[in-house]
């Protein structure tokens, strides 16, 4: 599940207001860790969960815009396979791809 990898990254999260995630991030410890950092979680509960979890459905629905953006960036072979080893060159390739995608 996704929240297993999130355990290693939760301490390095930047100061944000909301965290949008899918059902793979539904865990009580993860919600508590976000709450301790002052981050509001917008994560729907799993279907097996006995107690339902409230979340902002409108905000969750808009999450697909981010996934569409990453999908468009991955259409660029250089970005999807990460040919560049240098982080600065890789970031500039992402910036160039984003510029062309949203210019057209």
PDB file of C-alpha atoms in Angstrom:
ATOM      1  CA  UNK A   1       0.000   0.000   0.000  1.00  0.00           C
ATOM      2  CA  UNK A   2       1.085   3.592  -0.557  1.00  0.00           C
ATOM      3  CA  UNK A   3       1.048   4.677   3.061  1.00  0.00           C
ATOM      4  CA  UNK A   4       3.960   2.371   3.921  1.00  0.00           C
ATOM      5  CA  UNK A   5       6.299   4.537   1.825  1.00  0.00           C
ATOM      6  CA  UNK A   6       4.670   7.661   3.222  1.00  0.00           C
ATOM      7  CA  UNK A   7       5.959   6.808   6.705  1.00  0.00           C
ATOM      8  CA  UNK A   8       9.501   7.655   5.592  1.00  0.00           C
ATOM      9  CA  UNK A   9       8.441  10.934   3.975  1.00  0.00           C
ATOM     10  CA  UNK A  10       5.933  12.331   6.477  1.00  0.00           C
ATOM     11  CA  UNK A  11       8.609  14.064   8.540  1.00  0.00           C
ATOM     12  CA  UNK A  12       9.923  15.990   5.521  1.00  0.00           C
ATOM     13  CA  UNK A  13       6.564  17.328   4.301  1.00  0.00           C
ATOM     14  CA  UNK A  14       6.565  21.085   3.669  1.00  0.00           C
ATOM     15  CA  UNK A  15       4.199  23.455   5.450  1.00  0.00           C
ATOM     16  CA  UNK A  16       0.938  23.087   3.512  1.00  0.00           C
ATOM     17  CA  UNK A  17      -2.704  23.456   4.394  1.00  0.00           C
ATOM     18  CA  UNK A  18      -4.148  20.344   2.711  1.00  0.00           C
ATOM     19  CA  UNK A  19      -2.891  16.934   1.592  1.00  0.00           C
ATOM     20  CA  UNK A  20      -4.939  15.248  -1.131  1.00  0.00           C
ATOM     21  CA  UNK A  21      -4.570  11.498  -1.367  1.00  0.00           C
ATOM     22  CA  UNK A  22      -6.442   8.481  -2.605  1.00  0.00           C
ATOM     23  CA  UNK A  23      -7.710   5.512  -0.607  1.00  0.00           C
ATOM     24  CA  UNK A  24      -4.221   3.975  -0.582  1.00  0.00           C
ATOM     25  CA  UNK A  25      -3.199   6.551   2.047  1.00  0.00           C
ATOM     26  CA  UNK A  26      -6.070   5.776   4.422  1.00  0.00           C
ATOM     27  CA  UNK A  27      -4.487   4.898   7.759  1.00  0.00           C
ATOM     28  CA  UNK A  28      -5.218   6.280  11.214  1.00  0.00           C
ATOM     29  CA  UNK A  29      -1.525   6.796  12.058  1.00  0.00           C
ATOM     30  CA  UNK A  30      -1.031   8.749   8.800  1.00  0.00           C
ATOM     31  CA  UNK A  31      -4.000  10.999   9.520  1.00  0.00           C
ATOM     32  CA  UNK A  32      -2.672  11.634  13.045  1.00  0.00           C
ATOM     33  CA  UNK A  33       0.824  12.432  11.747  1.00  0.00           C
ATOM     34  CA  UNK A  34      -0.657  14.955   9.318  1.00  0.00           C
ATOM     35  CA  UNK A  35      -2.801  16.453  12.059  1.00  0.00           C
ATOM     36  CA  UNK A  36       0.264  16.845  14.299  1.00  0.00           C
ATOM     37  CA  UNK A  37       1.994  18.789  11.521  1.00  0.00           C
ATOM     38  CA  UNK A  38      -1.075  21.029  11.075  1.00  0.00           C
ATOM     39  CA  UNK A  39      -2.047  19.536   7.704  1.00  0.00           C
ATOM     40  CA  UNK A  40      -5.667  18.753   6.921  1.00  0.00           C
ATOM     41  CA  UNK A  41      -6.135  15.416   5.160  1.00  0.00           C
ATOM     42  CA  UNK A  42      -8.510  15.004   2.236  1.00  0.00           C
ATOM     43  CA  UNK A  43      -8.375  11.220   1.988  1.00  0.00           C
ATOM     44  CA  UNK A  44     -11.488   9.063   1.578  1.00  0.00           C
ATOM     45  CA  UNK A  45     -11.773   5.981   3.748  1.00  0.00           C
ATOM     46  CA  UNK A  46     -11.314   2.478   2.453  1.00  0.00           C
ATOM     47  CA  UNK A  47     -14.428   0.484   1.705  1.00  0.00           C
ATOM     48  CA  UNK A  48     -13.605  -2.045   4.483  1.00  0.00           C
ATOM     49  CA  UNK A  49     -13.388   0.692   7.125  1.00  0.00           C
ATOM     50  CA  UNK A  50     -16.078   0.234   9.776  1.00  0.00           C
ATOM     51  CA  UNK A  51     -16.180   3.882  10.825  1.00  0.00           C
ATOM     52  CA  UNK A  52     -16.660   6.285   7.912  1.00  0.00           C
ATOM     53  CA  UNK A  53     -14.239   9.176   7.503  1.00  0.00           C
ATOM     54  CA  UNK A  54     -15.336  12.667   6.548  1.00  0.00           C
ATOM     55  CA  UNK A  55     -13.462  14.400   3.738  1.00  0.00           C
ATOM     56  CA  UNK A  56     -14.063  17.310   1.380  1.00  0.00           C
ATOM     57  CA  UNK A  57     -15.580  15.628  -1.685  1.00  0.00           C
ATOM     58  CA  UNK A  58     -15.361  18.711  -3.889  1.00  0.00           C
ATOM     59  CA  UNK A  59     -11.678  19.174  -3.129  1.00  0.00           C
ATOM     60  CA  UNK A  60     -11.027  15.450  -3.657  1.00  0.00           C
ATOM     61  CA  UNK A  61     -12.708  15.530  -7.073  1.00  0.00           C
ATOM     62  CA  UNK A  62     -10.327  18.261  -8.215  1.00  0.00           C
ATOM     63  CA  UNK A  63      -7.355  16.006  -7.417  1.00  0.00           C
ATOM     64  CA  UNK A  64      -7.528  14.527 -10.908  1.00  0.00           C
ATOM     65  CA  UNK A  65      -6.110  17.751 -12.394  1.00  0.00           C
ATOM     66  CA  UNK A  66      -2.764  16.958 -10.801  1.00  0.00           C
ATOM     67  CA  UNK A  67      -2.835  13.383 -12.085  1.00  0.00           C
ATOM     68  CA  UNK A  68      -3.673  14.585 -15.608  1.00  0.00           C
ATOM     69  CA  UNK A  69      -0.720  16.988 -15.475  1.00  0.00           C
ATOM     70  CA  UNK A  70       1.689  14.191 -14.481  1.00  0.00           C
ATOM     71  CA  UNK A  71       0.238  12.002 -17.247  1.00  0.00           C
ATOM     72  CA  UNK A  72       0.920  14.691 -19.830  1.00  0.00           C
ATOM     73  CA  UNK A  73       4.454  15.158 -18.572  1.00  0.00           C
ATOM     74  CA  UNK A  74       5.078  11.419 -18.833  1.00  0.00           C
ATOM     75  CA  UNK A  75       4.177  11.564 -22.530  1.00  0.00           C
ATOM     76  CA  UNK A  76       7.588  13.159 -22.943  1.00  0.00           C
ATOM     77  CA  UNK A  77      10.015  10.265 -23.121  1.00  0.00           C
ATOM     78  CA  UNK A  78      12.898  12.249 -21.642  1.00  0.00           C
ATOM     79  CA  UNK A  79      10.848  13.041 -18.527  1.00  0.00           C
ATOM     80  CA  UNK A  80       9.249   9.594 -18.157  1.00  0.00           C
ATOM     81  CA  UNK A  81      12.536   7.680 -18.319  1.00  0.00           C
ATOM     82  CA  UNK A  82      14.667  10.350 -16.625  1.00  0.00           C
ATOM     83  CA  UNK A  83      17.625  10.256 -18.967  1.00  0.00           C
ATOM     84  CA  UNK A  84      19.239  13.203 -17.181  1.00  0.00           C
ATOM     85  CA  UNK A  85      21.195  12.352 -14.061  1.00  0.00           C
ATOM     86  CA  UNK A  86      21.723  15.935 -12.985  1.00  0.00           C
ATOM     87  CA  UNK A  87      18.706  17.253 -11.035  1.00  0.00           C
ATOM     88  CA  UNK A  88      19.015  20.737 -12.537  1.00  0.00           C
ATOM     89  CA  UNK A  89      18.947  19.417 -16.101  1.00  0.00           C
ATOM     90  CA  UNK A  90      16.010  17.120 -15.264  1.00  0.00           C
ATOM     91  CA  UNK A  91      14.051  20.010 -13.743  1.00  0.00           C
ATOM     92  CA  UNK A  92      14.748  22.138 -16.808  1.00  0.00           C
ATOM     93  CA  UNK A  93      13.447  19.295 -19.035  1.00  0.00           C
ATOM     94  CA  UNK A  94      10.257  19.228 -16.964  1.00  0.00           C
ATOM     95  CA  UNK A  95       9.933  23.016 -17.255  1.00  0.00           C
ATOM     96  CA  UNK A  96      10.427  22.853 -21.030  1.00  0.00           C
ATOM     97  CA  UNK A  97       7.859  20.059 -21.374  1.00  0.00           C
ATOM     98  CA  UNK A  98       5.342  21.957 -19.239  1.00  0.00           C
ATOM     99  CA  UNK A  99       5.893  25.107 -21.282  1.00  0.00           C
ATOM    100  CA  UNK A 100       5.232  23.302 -24.559  1.00  0.00           C
ATOM    101  CA  UNK A 101       2.232  21.385 -23.180  1.00  0.00           C
ATOM    102  CA  UNK A 102       0.449  24.465 -21.897  1.00  0.00           C
ATOM    103  CA  UNK A 103       1.502  26.672 -24.805  1.00  0.00           C
ATOM    104  CA  UNK A 104      -0.227  24.367 -27.299  1.00  0.00           C
TER     105      UNK A 104
END
